[in-house]
Coordinates of C-alpha atoms in Angstrom, one line a residue:
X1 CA 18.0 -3.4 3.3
X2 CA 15.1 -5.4 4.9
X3 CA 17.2 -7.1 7.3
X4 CA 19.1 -3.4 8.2
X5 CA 14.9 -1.6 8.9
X6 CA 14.8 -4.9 11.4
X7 CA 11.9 -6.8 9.1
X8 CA 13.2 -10.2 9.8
X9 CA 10.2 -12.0 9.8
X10 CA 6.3 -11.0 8.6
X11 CA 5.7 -11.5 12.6
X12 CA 8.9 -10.2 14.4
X13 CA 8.3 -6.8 16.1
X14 CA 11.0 -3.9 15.2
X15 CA 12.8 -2.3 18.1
X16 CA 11.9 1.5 17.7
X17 CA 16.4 2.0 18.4
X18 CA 16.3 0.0 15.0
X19 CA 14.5 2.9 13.2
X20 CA 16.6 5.2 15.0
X21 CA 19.4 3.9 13.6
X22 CA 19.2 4.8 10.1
X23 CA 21.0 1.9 8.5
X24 CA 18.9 1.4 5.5
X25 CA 20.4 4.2 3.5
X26 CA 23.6 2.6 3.0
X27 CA 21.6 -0.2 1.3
X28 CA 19.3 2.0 -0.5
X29 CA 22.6 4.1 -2.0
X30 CA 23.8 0.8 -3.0
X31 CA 20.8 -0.2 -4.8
X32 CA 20.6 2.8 -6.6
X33 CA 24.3 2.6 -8.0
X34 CA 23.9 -1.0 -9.1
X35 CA 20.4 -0.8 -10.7
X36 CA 20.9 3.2 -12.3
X37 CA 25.0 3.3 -13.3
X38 CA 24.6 2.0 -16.2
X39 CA 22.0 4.1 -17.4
X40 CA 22.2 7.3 -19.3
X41 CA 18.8 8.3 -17.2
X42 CA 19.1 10.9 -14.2
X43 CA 17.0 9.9 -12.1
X44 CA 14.5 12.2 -11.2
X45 CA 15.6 14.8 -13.2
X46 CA 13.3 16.7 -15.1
X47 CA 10.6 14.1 -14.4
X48 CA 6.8 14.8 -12.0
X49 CA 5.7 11.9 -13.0
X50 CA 7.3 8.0 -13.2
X51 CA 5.7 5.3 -14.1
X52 CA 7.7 2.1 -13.0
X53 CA 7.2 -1.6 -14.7
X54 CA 8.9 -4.2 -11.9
X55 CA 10.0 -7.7 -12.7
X56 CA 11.0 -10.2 -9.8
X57 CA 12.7 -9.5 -6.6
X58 CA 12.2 -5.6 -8.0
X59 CA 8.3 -5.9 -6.8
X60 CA 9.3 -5.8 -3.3
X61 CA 11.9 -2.8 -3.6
X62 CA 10.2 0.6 -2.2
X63 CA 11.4 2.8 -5.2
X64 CA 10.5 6.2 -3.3
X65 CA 13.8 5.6 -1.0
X66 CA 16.4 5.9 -3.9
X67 CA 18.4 8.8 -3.5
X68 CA 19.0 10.8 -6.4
X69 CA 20.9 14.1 -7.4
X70 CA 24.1 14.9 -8.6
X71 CA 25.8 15.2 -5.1
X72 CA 28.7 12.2 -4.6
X73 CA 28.0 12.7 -0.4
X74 CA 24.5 10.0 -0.9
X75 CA 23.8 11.9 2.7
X76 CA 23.1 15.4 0.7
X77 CA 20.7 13.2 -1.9
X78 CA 17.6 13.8 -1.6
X79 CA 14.8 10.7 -2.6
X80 CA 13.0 9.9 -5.4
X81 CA 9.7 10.0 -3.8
X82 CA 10.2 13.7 -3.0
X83 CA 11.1 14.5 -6.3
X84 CA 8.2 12.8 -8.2
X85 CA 5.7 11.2 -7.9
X86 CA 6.2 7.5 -8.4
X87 CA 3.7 4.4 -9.6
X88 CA 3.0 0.8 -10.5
X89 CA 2.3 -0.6 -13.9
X90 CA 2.4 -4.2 -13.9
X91 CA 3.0 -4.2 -17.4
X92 CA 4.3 -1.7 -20.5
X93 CA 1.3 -2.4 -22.3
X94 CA -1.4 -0.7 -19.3
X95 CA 0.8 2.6 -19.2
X96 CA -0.9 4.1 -22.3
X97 CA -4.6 3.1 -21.2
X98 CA -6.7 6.0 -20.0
X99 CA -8.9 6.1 -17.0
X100 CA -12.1 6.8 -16.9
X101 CA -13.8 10.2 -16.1
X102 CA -14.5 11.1 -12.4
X103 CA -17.7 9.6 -11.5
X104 CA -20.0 10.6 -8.4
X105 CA -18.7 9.8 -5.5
X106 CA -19.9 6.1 -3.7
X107 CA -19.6 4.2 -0.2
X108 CA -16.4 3.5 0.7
X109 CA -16.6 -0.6 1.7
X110 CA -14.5 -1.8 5.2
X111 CA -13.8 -5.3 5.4
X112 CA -12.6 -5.6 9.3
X113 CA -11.1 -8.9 10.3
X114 CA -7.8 -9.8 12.1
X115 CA -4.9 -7.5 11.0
X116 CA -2.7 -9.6 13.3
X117 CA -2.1 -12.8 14.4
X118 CA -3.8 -13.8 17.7
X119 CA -6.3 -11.2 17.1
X120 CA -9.8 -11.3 18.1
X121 CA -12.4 -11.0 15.5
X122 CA -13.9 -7.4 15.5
X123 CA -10.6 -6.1 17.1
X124 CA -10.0 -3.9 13.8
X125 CA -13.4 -2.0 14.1
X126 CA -11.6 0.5 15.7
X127 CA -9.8 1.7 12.3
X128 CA -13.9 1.5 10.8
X129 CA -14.9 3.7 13.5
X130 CA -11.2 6.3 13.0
X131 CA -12.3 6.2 9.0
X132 CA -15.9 6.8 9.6
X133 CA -14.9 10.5 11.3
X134 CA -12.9 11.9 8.5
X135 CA -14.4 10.1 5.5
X136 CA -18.2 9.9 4.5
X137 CA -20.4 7.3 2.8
X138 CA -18.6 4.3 5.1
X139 CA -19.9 0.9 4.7
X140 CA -18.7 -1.4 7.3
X141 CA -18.6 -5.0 5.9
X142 CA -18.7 -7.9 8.7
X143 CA -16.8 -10.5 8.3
X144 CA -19.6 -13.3 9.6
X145 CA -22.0 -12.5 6.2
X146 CA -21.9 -15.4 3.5
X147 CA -19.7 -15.0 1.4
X148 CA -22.0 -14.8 -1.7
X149 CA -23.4 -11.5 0.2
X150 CA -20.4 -10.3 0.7
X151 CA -18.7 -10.2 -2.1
X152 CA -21.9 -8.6 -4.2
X153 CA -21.5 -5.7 -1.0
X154 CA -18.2 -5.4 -1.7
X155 CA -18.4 -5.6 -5.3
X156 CA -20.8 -2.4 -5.5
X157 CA -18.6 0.2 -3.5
X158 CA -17.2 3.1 -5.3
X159 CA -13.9 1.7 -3.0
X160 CA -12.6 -0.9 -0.8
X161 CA -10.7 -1.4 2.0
X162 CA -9.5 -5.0 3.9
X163 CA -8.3 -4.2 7.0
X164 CA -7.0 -8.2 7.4
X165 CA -3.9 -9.8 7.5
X166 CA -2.9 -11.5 4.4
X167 CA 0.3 -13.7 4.3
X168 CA 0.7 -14.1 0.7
X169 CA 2.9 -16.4 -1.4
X170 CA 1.9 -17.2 -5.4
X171 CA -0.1 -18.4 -6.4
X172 CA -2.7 -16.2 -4.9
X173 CA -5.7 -16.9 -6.7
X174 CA -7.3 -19.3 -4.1
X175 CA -6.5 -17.3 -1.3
X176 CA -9.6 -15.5 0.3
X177 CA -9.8 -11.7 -0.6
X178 CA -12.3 -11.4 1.8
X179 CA -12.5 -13.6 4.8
X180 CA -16.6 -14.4 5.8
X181 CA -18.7 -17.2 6.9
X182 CA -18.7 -18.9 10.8
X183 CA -15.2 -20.5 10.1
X184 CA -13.1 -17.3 11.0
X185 CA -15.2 -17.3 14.1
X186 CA -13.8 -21.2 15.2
X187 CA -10.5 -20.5 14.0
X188 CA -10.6 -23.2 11.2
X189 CA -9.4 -22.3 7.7
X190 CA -10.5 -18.9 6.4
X191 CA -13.6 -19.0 3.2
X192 CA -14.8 -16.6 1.8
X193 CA -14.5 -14.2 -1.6
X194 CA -10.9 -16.0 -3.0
X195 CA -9.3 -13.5 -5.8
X196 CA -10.2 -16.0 -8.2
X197 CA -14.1 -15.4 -7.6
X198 CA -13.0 -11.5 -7.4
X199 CA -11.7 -12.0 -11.3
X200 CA -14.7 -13.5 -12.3
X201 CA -17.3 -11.7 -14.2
X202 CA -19.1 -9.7 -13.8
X203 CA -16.7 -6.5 -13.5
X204 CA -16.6 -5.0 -9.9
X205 CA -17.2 -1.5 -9.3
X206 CA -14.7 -0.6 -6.5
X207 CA -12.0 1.9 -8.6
X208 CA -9.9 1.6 -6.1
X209 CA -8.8 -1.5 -3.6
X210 CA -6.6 -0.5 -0.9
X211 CA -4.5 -4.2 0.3
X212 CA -3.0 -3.0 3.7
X213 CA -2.0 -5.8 5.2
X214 CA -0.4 -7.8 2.6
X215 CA 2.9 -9.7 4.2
X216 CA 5.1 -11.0 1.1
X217 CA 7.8 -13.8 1.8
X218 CA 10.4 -10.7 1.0
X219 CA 13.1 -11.4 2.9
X220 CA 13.4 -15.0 1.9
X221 CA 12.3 -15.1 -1.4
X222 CA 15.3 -11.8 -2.4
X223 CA 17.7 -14.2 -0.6
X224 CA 16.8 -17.3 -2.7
X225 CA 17.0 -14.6 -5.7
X226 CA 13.1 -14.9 -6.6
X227 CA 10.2 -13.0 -5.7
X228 CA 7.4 -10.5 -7.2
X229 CA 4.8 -13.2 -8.6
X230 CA 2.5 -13.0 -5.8
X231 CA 2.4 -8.7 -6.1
X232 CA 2.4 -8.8 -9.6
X233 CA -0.9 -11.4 -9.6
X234 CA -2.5 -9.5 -7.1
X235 CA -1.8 -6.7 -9.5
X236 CA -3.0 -8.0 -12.6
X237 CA -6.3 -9.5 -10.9
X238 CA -7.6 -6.3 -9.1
X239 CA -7.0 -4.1 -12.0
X240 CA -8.6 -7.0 -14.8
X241 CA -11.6 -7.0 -12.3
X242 CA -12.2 -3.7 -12.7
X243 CA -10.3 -1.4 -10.3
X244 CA -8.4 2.0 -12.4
X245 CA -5.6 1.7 -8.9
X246 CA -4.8 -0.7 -5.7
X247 CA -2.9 0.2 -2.7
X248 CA -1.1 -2.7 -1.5
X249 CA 1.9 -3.5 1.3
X250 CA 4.9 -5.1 0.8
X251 CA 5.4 -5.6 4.4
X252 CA 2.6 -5.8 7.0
X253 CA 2.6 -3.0 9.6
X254 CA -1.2 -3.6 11.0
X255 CA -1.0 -0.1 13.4
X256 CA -2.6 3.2 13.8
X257 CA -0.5 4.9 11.5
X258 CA -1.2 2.7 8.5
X259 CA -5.1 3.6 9.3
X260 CA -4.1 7.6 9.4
X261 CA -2.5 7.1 6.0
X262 CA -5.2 5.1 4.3
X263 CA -7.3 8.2 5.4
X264 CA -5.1 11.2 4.1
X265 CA -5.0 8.9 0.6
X266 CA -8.6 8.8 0.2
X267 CA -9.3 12.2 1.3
X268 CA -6.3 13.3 -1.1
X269 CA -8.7 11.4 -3.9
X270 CA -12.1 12.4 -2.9
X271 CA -10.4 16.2 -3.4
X272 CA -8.6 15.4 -6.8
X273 CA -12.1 14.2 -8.5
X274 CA -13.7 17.0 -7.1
X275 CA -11.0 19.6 -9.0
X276 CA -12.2 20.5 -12.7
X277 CA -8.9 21.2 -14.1
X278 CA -7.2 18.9 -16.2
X279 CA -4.1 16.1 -15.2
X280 CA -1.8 14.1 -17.3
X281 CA -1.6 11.5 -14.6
X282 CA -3.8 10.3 -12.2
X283 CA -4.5 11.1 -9.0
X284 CA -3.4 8.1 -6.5
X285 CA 0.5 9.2 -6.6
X286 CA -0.6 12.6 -6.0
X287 CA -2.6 11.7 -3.3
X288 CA -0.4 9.4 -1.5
X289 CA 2.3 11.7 -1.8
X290 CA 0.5 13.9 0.5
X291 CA -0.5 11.3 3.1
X292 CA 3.2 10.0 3.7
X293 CA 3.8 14.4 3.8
X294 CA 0.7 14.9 6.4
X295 CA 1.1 11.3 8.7
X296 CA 5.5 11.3 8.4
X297 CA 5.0 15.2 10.1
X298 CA 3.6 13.7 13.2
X299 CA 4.8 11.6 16.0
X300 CA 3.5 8.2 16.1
X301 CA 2.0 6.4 18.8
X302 CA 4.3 3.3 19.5
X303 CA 1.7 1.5 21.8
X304 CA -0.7 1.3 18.7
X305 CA 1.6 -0.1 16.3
X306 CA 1.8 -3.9 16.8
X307 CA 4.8 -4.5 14.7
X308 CA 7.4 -2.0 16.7
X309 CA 8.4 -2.5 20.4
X310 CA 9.1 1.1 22.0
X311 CA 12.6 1.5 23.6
X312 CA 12.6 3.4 26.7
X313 CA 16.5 4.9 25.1
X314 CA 14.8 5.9 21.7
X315 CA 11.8 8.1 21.1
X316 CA 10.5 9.0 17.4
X317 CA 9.3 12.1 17.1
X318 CA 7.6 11.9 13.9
X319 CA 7.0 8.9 11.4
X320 CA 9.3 10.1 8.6
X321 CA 10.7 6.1 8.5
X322 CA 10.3 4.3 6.1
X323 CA 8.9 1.1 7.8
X324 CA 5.6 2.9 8.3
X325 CA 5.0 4.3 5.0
X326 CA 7.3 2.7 2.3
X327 CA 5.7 -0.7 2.2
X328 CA 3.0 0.7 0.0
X329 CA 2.9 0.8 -3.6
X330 CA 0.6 2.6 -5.5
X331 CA -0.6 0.2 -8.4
X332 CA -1.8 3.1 -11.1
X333 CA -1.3 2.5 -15.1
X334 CA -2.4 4.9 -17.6
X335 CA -2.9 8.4 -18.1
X336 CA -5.7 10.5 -16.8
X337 CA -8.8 11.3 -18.7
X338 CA -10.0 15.2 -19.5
X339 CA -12.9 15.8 -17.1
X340 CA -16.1 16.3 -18.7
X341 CA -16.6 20.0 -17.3
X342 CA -17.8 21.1 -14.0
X343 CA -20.2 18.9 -12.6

């Protein structure tokens, strides 16, 4: 299925004829035969909201794409992310924990660094400047403050956002979370706030991390038959340090519409803790839902989207494909708590 969308490689561009061509579905029909026939479950029937545990290789497979419906023509099937909404629980245990109330609402905490590779330091400030027009309380968070300082900024937003590329393998725990200090700047090896010093105590504020430019080693590692660790850590460390849900990529895609549909997510959550009445699940499939809906409606701009080269033969007239918009998983266990009343 990777190969068919053209994601090669975490670095290879994608011709825009390649999303033209539609030849994931095939795959994704596939997938959902081998992983669902033997099941007694119909997917997506009678279901709003599914909670889904991975395990391996599964981590990297964007469950929103499956088609389901009773139809045998899989062109007629419609997919499961339009039928539910669909979220991450690392583990079984985590889906009966409740969230905690809505809170007043807090800065929102940009770390801007390079998104991709050959970029120039401060090249990203552009997506700081886009989110700071539609979203308020912004806290840009430079990338040349020690690191000490910036992982107690960071640590005290209501949410947080690294826009910065972030080749992953496992184990991830001495990987920087947040690039900082004068050695980004000479092009030596990145310091910073690693997601071990993340984990440690005391418990970070941010409820919600947003990890957009995450690469994982998934075409290799589904070919070798292993895969997952490196989401599943990354999972398990952002929600033990204190975040209730994490947005994180699969795949890298590092362009304007990534930014567009960070900022339709958190708008889509700033709304939902605003609401008085009542939900059984929490807000961050709700809300994504909504941003893939809003940003998949309008045609993307090709020249600001590193990852794709435009083809003079084949124009998109909307980004309804899945390479901008299905690498994202929403990482969200648990069930929403009652509000407390207006407030």
């Amino acid at each position: 299925m990777f190969r068919e969308s053209g994601l090669f490689e975490g670095s290879v561009p994608v011709t825009s004829d390649n999303l033209s061509a539609g030849r994931w579905r095939d795959s994704v029909a596939t997938l959902e035969r081998l992983l669902f026939a033997p099941s007694r479950v119909a997917l997506g029937a009678g279901i709003d909201d599914l909670v889904i545990v991975p395990d391996g290789p599964l981590w990297y497979l964007p469950f929103d794409l499956l088609p389901v419906g009773s139809g045998a023509d899989d062109d007629a099937r419609r997919p499961l992310g339009e039928i539910c909404r669909t979220r991450i629980s690392p583990t079984r245990g985590l889906v009966c924990l409740r969230t905690a109330a809505p809170r007043a609402a807090g800065a929102l905490g940009i770390h801007a660094g390079r998104r991709t590779r050959g970029a120039r330091i401060g090249e990203s400030d552009w997506g700081v400047d886009h989110l700071s027009e539609r979203i308020d309380r912004v806290l840009p968070l430079p990338s040349r403050t020690p690191a000490r300082a910036l992982g107690l900024a960071a640590s005290l937003c209501e949410n947080l956002l690294v826009l910065d590329e972030m080749p992953l393998d496992a184990p991830i725990g001495p990987r920087p979370l947040l690039v900082a200090g004068v050695d980004r700047a000479a092009d030596r090896s990145p310091t910073g706030v690693t997601f071990a010093d993340w984990l440690g105590a005391p418990a970070k504020r941010p409820r919600c991390v947003i990890l957009p430019d995450v690469q994982t080693p998934m075409v290799e590692a589904t070919a070798a038959g292993r895969g997952g660790e490196e989401l599943f850590e990354i999972a398990m460390t952002l929600l033990a340090a204190g975040a209730e849900r994490a947005l994180v990529s699969r795949w890298r895609m590092a362009g304007r519409a990534s930014v567009d549909l960070i900022g339709e997510f958190l708008i889509g959550l700033d709304e939902s803790d605003r609401e008085d009445a009542a939900e059984l699940s929490p807000p961050g499939a709700a809300s994504w839902r909504r941003a893939v809906e809003i940003v998949g409606a309008e045609a993307p701009d090709l020249a600001a989207e590193p990852r794709i080269r435009p083809d003079p033969d084949s124009r998109l007239v909307d980004a309804r494909h899945p390479l901008f918009w299905a690498g994202y998983m929403v990482i969200e266990p648990g069930a929403a708590s009652k509000p407390r009343g207006p407030r």
